[in-house]
mmCIF file of C-alpha atoms in Angstrom:
data_model
loop_
_atom_site.group_PDB
_atom_site.id
_atom_site.type_symbol
_atom_site.label_atom_id
_atom_site.label_comp_id
_atom_site.label_asym_id
_atom_site.label_seq_id
_atom_site.Cartn_x
_atom_site.Cartn_y
_atom_site.Cartn_z
ATOM 1 C CA UNK R 1 22.281 40.762 -51.176
ATOM 2 C CA UNK R 2 18.980 42.661 -51.125
ATOM 3 C CA UNK R 3 18.037 44.106 -54.517
ATOM 4 C CA UNK R 4 14.832 45.905 -55.296
ATOM 5 C CA UNK R 5 12.862 44.313 -58.143
ATOM 6 C CA UNK R 6 12.957 46.333 -61.361
ATOM 7 C CA UNK R 7 10.019 46.710 -63.708
ATOM 8 C CA UNK R 8 9.996 45.890 -67.404
ATOM 9 C CA UNK R 9 9.569 49.638 -68.058
ATOM 10 C CA UNK R 10 12.753 50.410 -66.095
ATOM 11 C CA UNK R 11 15.022 48.918 -68.755
ATOM 12 C CA UNK R 12 12.953 49.034 -71.957
ATOM 13 C CA UNK R 13 15.257 50.222 -74.718
ATOM 14 C CA UNK R 14 14.756 51.337 -78.300
ATOM 15 C CA UNK R 15 17.623 51.652 -80.748
ATOM 16 C CA UNK R 16 16.868 53.325 -84.088
ATOM 17 C CA UNK R 17 19.342 53.422 -86.943
ATOM 18 C CA UNK R 18 19.275 54.513 -90.562
ATOM 19 C CA UNK R 19 20.130 51.709 -92.983
ATOM 20 C CA UNK R 20 22.924 53.027 -95.220
ATOM 21 C CA UNK R 21 24.344 51.621 -98.486
ATOM 22 C CA UNK R 22 27.433 50.140 -96.795
ATOM 23 C CA UNK R 23 25.090 47.856 -94.794
ATOM 24 C CA UNK R 24 23.645 46.324 -97.969
ATOM 25 C CA UNK R 25 24.484 43.060 -99.719
ATOM 26 C CA UNK R 26 24.834 42.664 -103.500
ATOM 27 C CA UNK R 27 21.055 42.346 -103.798
ATOM 28 C CA UNK R 28 20.536 45.756 -102.215
ATOM 29 C CA UNK R 29 19.044 44.389 -99.012
ATOM 30 C CA UNK R 30 20.524 44.928 -95.561
ATOM 31 C CA UNK R 31 22.862 42.129 -94.408
ATOM 32 C CA UNK R 32 21.346 39.883 -91.759
ATOM 33 C CA UNK R 33 24.610 40.223 -89.833
ATOM 34 C CA UNK R 34 24.104 43.986 -89.515
ATOM 35 C CA UNK R 35 20.672 43.384 -88.013
ATOM 36 C CA UNK R 36 22.051 40.692 -85.685
ATOM 37 C CA UNK R 37 24.727 43.119 -84.490
ATOM 38 C CA UNK R 38 22.098 45.783 -83.774
ATOM 39 C CA UNK R 39 19.971 43.197 -81.957
ATOM 40 C CA UNK R 40 22.962 42.277 -79.788
ATOM 41 C CA UNK R 41 23.563 45.950 -78.959
ATOM 42 C CA UNK R 42 19.987 46.652 -77.942
ATOM 43 C CA UNK R 43 19.837 43.391 -75.945
ATOM 44 C CA UNK R 44 23.017 44.375 -74.105
ATOM 45 C CA UNK R 45 21.697 47.868 -73.361
ATOM 46 C CA UNK R 46 18.416 46.528 -72.001
ATOM 47 C CA UNK R 47 20.012 43.721 -69.967
ATOM 48 C CA UNK R 48 22.795 45.899 -68.533
ATOM 49 C CA UNK R 49 20.284 48.553 -67.512
ATOM 50 C CA UNK R 50 18.170 45.962 -65.642
ATOM 51 C CA UNK R 51 21.132 44.113 -64.133
ATOM 52 C CA UNK R 52 23.189 47.179 -63.270
ATOM 53 C CA UNK R 53 26.186 45.218 -64.551
ATOM 54 C CA UNK R 54 28.034 44.233 -67.673
ATOM 55 C CA UNK R 55 26.183 41.464 -69.537
ATOM 56 C CA UNK R 56 27.258 38.925 -72.154
ATOM 57 C CA UNK R 57 25.240 37.137 -74.823
ATOM 58 C CA UNK R 58 24.649 33.441 -74.145
ATOM 59 C CA UNK R 59 22.202 32.537 -76.904
ATOM 60 C CA UNK R 60 19.968 33.998 -79.577
ATOM 61 C CA UNK R 61 16.692 32.210 -80.279
ATOM 62 C CA UNK R 62 14.303 32.484 -83.147
ATOM 63 C CA UNK R 63 15.871 34.837 -85.666
ATOM 64 C CA UNK R 64 13.544 34.516 -88.640
ATOM 65 C CA UNK R 65 13.766 37.406 -91.086
ATOM 66 C CA UNK R 66 10.125 37.897 -92.100
ATOM 67 C CA UNK R 67 10.668 40.898 -94.381
ATOM 68 C CA UNK R 68 13.739 42.343 -96.092
ATOM 69 C CA UNK R 69 15.162 45.625 -94.820
ATOM 70 C CA UNK R 70 15.973 48.210 -97.476
ATOM 71 C CA UNK R 71 18.645 50.876 -97.747
ATOM 72 C CA UNK R 72 17.061 54.106 -96.473
ATOM 73 C CA UNK R 73 14.778 52.374 -93.958
ATOM 74 C CA UNK R 74 14.821 53.489 -90.359
ATOM 75 C CA UNK R 75 15.122 50.340 -88.277
ATOM 76 C CA UNK R 76 13.881 50.456 -84.693
ATOM 77 C CA UNK R 77 14.724 47.630 -82.319
ATOM 78 C CA UNK R 78 12.470 47.551 -79.246
ATOM 79 C CA UNK R 79 13.895 45.525 -76.350
ATOM 80 C CA UNK R 80 12.314 44.474 -73.054
ATOM 81 C CA UNK R 81 13.314 42.107 -70.276
ATOM 82 C CA UNK R 82 10.877 39.219 -70.579
ATOM 83 C CA UNK R 83 12.357 36.913 -67.941
ATOM 84 C CA UNK R 84 15.043 36.841 -65.273
ATOM 85 C CA UNK R 85 16.716 33.879 -63.649
ATOM 86 C CA UNK R 86 19.315 34.111 -60.933
ATOM 87 C CA UNK R 87 22.056 35.529 -63.185
ATOM 88 C CA UNK R 88 20.404 35.439 -66.605
ATOM 89 C CA UNK R 89 17.920 37.605 -68.447
ATOM 90 C CA UNK R 90 15.863 36.914 -71.561
ATOM 91 C CA UNK R 91 15.465 39.999 -73.688
ATOM 92 C CA UNK R 92 12.615 40.101 -76.197
ATOM 93 C CA UNK R 93 13.357 42.180 -79.294
ATOM 94 C CA UNK R 94 10.873 43.385 -81.897
ATOM 95 C CA UNK R 95 12.396 44.841 -85.064
ATOM 96 C CA UNK R 96 10.448 47.357 -87.145
ATOM 97 C CA UNK R 97 11.637 48.791 -90.475
ATOM 98 C CA UNK R 98 10.079 52.067 -91.574
ATOM 99 C CA UNK R 99 10.108 53.586 -95.044
ATOM 100 C CA UNK R 100 10.406 57.269 -94.138
ATOM 101 C CA UNK R 101 8.972 58.478 -97.477
ATOM 102 C CA UNK R 102 5.747 56.482 -97.218
ATOM 103 C CA UNK R 103 5.542 56.051 -93.447
ATOM 104 C CA UNK R 104 4.910 52.323 -93.909
ATOM 105 C CA UNK R 105 6.249 50.244 -91.037
ATOM 106 C CA UNK R 106 7.032 46.533 -91.371
ATOM 107 C CA UNK R 107 7.646 44.035 -88.586
ATOM 108 C CA UNK R 108 10.794 42.297 -89.837
ATOM 109 C CA UNK R 109 11.477 39.955 -86.950
ATOM 110 C CA UNK R 110 11.153 39.115 -83.292
ATOM 111 C CA UNK R 111 13.911 37.414 -81.383
ATOM 112 C CA UNK R 112 14.885 36.404 -77.873
ATOM 113 C CA UNK R 113 18.406 36.907 -76.557
ATOM 114 C CA UNK R 114 19.615 35.317 -73.337
ATOM 115 C CA UNK R 115 22.202 37.395 -71.488
ATOM 116 C CA UNK R 116 24.171 36.689 -68.313
ATOM 117 C CA UNK R 117 25.208 39.453 -65.925
ATOM 118 C CA UNK R 118 28.876 39.589 -64.921
ATOM 119 C CA UNK R 119 30.248 41.114 -61.754
ATOM 120 C CA UNK R 120 33.527 42.989 -61.337
ATOM 121 C CA UNK R 121 35.220 39.586 -60.842
ATOM 122 C CA UNK R 122 33.975 38.567 -64.334
ATOM 123 C CA UNK R 123 31.823 35.816 -62.801
ATOM 124 C CA UNK R 124 28.040 35.532 -63.186
ATOM 125 C CA UNK R 125 26.282 37.764 -60.688
ATOM 126 C CA UNK R 126 22.736 37.912 -59.358
ATOM 127 C CA UNK R 127 20.275 40.179 -61.163
ATOM 128 C CA UNK R 128 17.275 41.976 -59.654
ATOM 129 C CA UNK R 129 13.911 40.231 -59.823
ATOM 130 C CA UNK R 130 11.507 41.382 -62.510
ATOM 131 C CA UNK R 131 8.493 43.356 -61.271
ATOM 132 C CA UNK R 132 5.512 42.286 -63.372
ATOM 133 C CA UNK R 133 3.156 45.260 -63.475
ATOM 134 C CA UNK R 134 0.438 43.917 -65.757
ATOM 135 C CA UNK R 135 -0.893 40.823 -67.525
ATOM 136 C CA UNK R 136 1.274 41.497 -70.603
ATOM 137 C CA UNK R 137 4.440 41.392 -68.463
ATOM 138 C CA UNK R 138 3.222 38.148 -66.864
ATOM 139 C CA UNK R 139 2.351 36.626 -70.269
ATOM 140 C CA UNK R 140 5.846 37.345 -71.615
ATOM 141 C CA UNK R 141 7.455 35.917 -68.474
ATOM 142 C CA UNK R 142 5.335 32.758 -68.737
ATOM 143 C CA UNK R 143 6.119 32.427 -72.468
ATOM 144 C CA UNK R 144 9.835 32.667 -71.661
ATOM 145 C CA UNK R 145 9.469 29.856 -69.141
ATOM 146 C CA UNK R 146 7.661 27.740 -71.773
ATOM 147 C CA UNK R 147 10.311 28.502 -74.447
ATOM 148 C CA UNK R 148 12.997 27.469 -71.966
ATOM 149 C CA UNK R 149 11.194 24.187 -71.191
ATOM 150 C CA UNK R 150 10.681 23.417 -74.895
ATOM 151 C CA UNK R 151 14.293 24.281 -75.706
ATOM 152 C CA UNK R 152 15.522 21.895 -73.020
ATOM 153 C CA UNK R 153 13.173 19.141 -74.225
ATOM 154 C CA UNK R 154 14.364 19.624 -77.820
ATOM 155 C CA UNK R 155 18.036 19.686 -76.778
ATOM 156 C CA UNK R 156 17.671 16.428 -74.834
ATOM 157 C CA UNK R 157 15.703 14.705 -77.618
ATOM 158 C CA UNK R 158 18.184 15.805 -80.281
ATOM 159 C CA UNK R 159 21.204 14.769 -78.199
ATOM 160 C CA UNK R 160 19.634 11.336 -77.679
ATOM 161 C CA UNK R 161 18.783 10.968 -81.387
ATOM 162 C CA UNK R 162 22.211 12.185 -82.460
ATOM 163 C CA UNK R 163 23.919 9.684 -80.163
ATOM 164 C CA UNK R 164 21.885 6.813 -81.625
ATOM 165 C CA UNK R 165 22.049 7.936 -85.268
ATOM 166 C CA UNK R 166 24.137 5.453 -87.224
ATOM 167 C CA UNK R 167 25.052 6.833 -90.648
ATOM 168 C CA UNK R 168 25.421 3.487 -92.445
ATOM 169 C CA UNK R 169 22.019 2.258 -91.281
ATOM 170 C CA UNK R 170 20.313 5.523 -92.316
ATOM 171 C CA UNK R 171 21.841 6.258 -95.724
ATOM 172 C CA UNK R 172 18.585 5.280 -97.434
ATOM 173 C CA UNK R 173 16.928 8.347 -95.843
ATOM 174 C CA UNK R 174 19.161 10.544 -97.982
ATOM 175 C CA UNK R 175 17.777 9.251 -101.285
ATOM 176 C CA UNK R 176 14.780 11.594 -101.203
ATOM 177 C CA UNK R 177 16.915 14.684 -100.483
ATOM 178 C CA UNK R 178 19.068 16.906 -102.644
ATOM 179 C CA UNK R 179 22.453 15.371 -101.859
ATOM 180 C CA UNK R 180 24.858 12.927 -103.478
ATOM 181 C CA UNK R 181 26.910 10.302 -101.668
ATOM 182 C CA UNK R 182 30.510 11.016 -102.643
ATOM 183 C CA UNK R 183 32.145 7.891 -101.224
ATOM 184 C CA UNK R 184 31.833 4.166 -101.834
ATOM 185 C CA UNK R 185 29.096 2.493 -99.832
ATOM 186 C CA UNK R 186 28.263 -1.172 -99.479
ATOM 187 C CA UNK R 187 24.628 -0.354 -100.137
ATOM 188 C CA UNK R 188 24.502 0.100 -103.940
ATOM 189 C CA UNK R 189 20.825 1.206 -103.810
ATOM 190 C CA UNK R 190 21.792 4.563 -102.250
ATOM 191 C CA UNK R 191 22.535 7.197 -104.890
#
């Protein structure tokens, strides 16, 4: 299968939506779930455009809400393909909230969504290579490789630690945290 590489520009996508009262929580701020849903939509649009196929979300990395989003803000989600594997794509998303009355724009979060392209048989299918047209494209691709390496290292380290973590031998570590042991233990020093 011979596919022409596609540039980052080819599939860059921006989704802008007005934040309405029904999106707000009891504190008057926009629900994080609303923003996550919008992030998933823009990631899909960007990935599907690059892949030329239906795409599904595999993982979402690094969703830290840096600033609250208010009712009345215009939220723009800017998505770009940062990395492609054989069947996967990493979409970088930058979220900007704008107060239309003042014109003030706030960066509310950046996130990375991994998508997998699906063919008509509903199986993963090959995606076009990513044409890196400048140093910024190359930097984002390299950062995606590094994030992937670090994620794998963390996953392996955590799986190893989790396998070896014995609750009874580590109950003393809980004493300096805000929790209460609600069952009888043989170690009376643990509270």
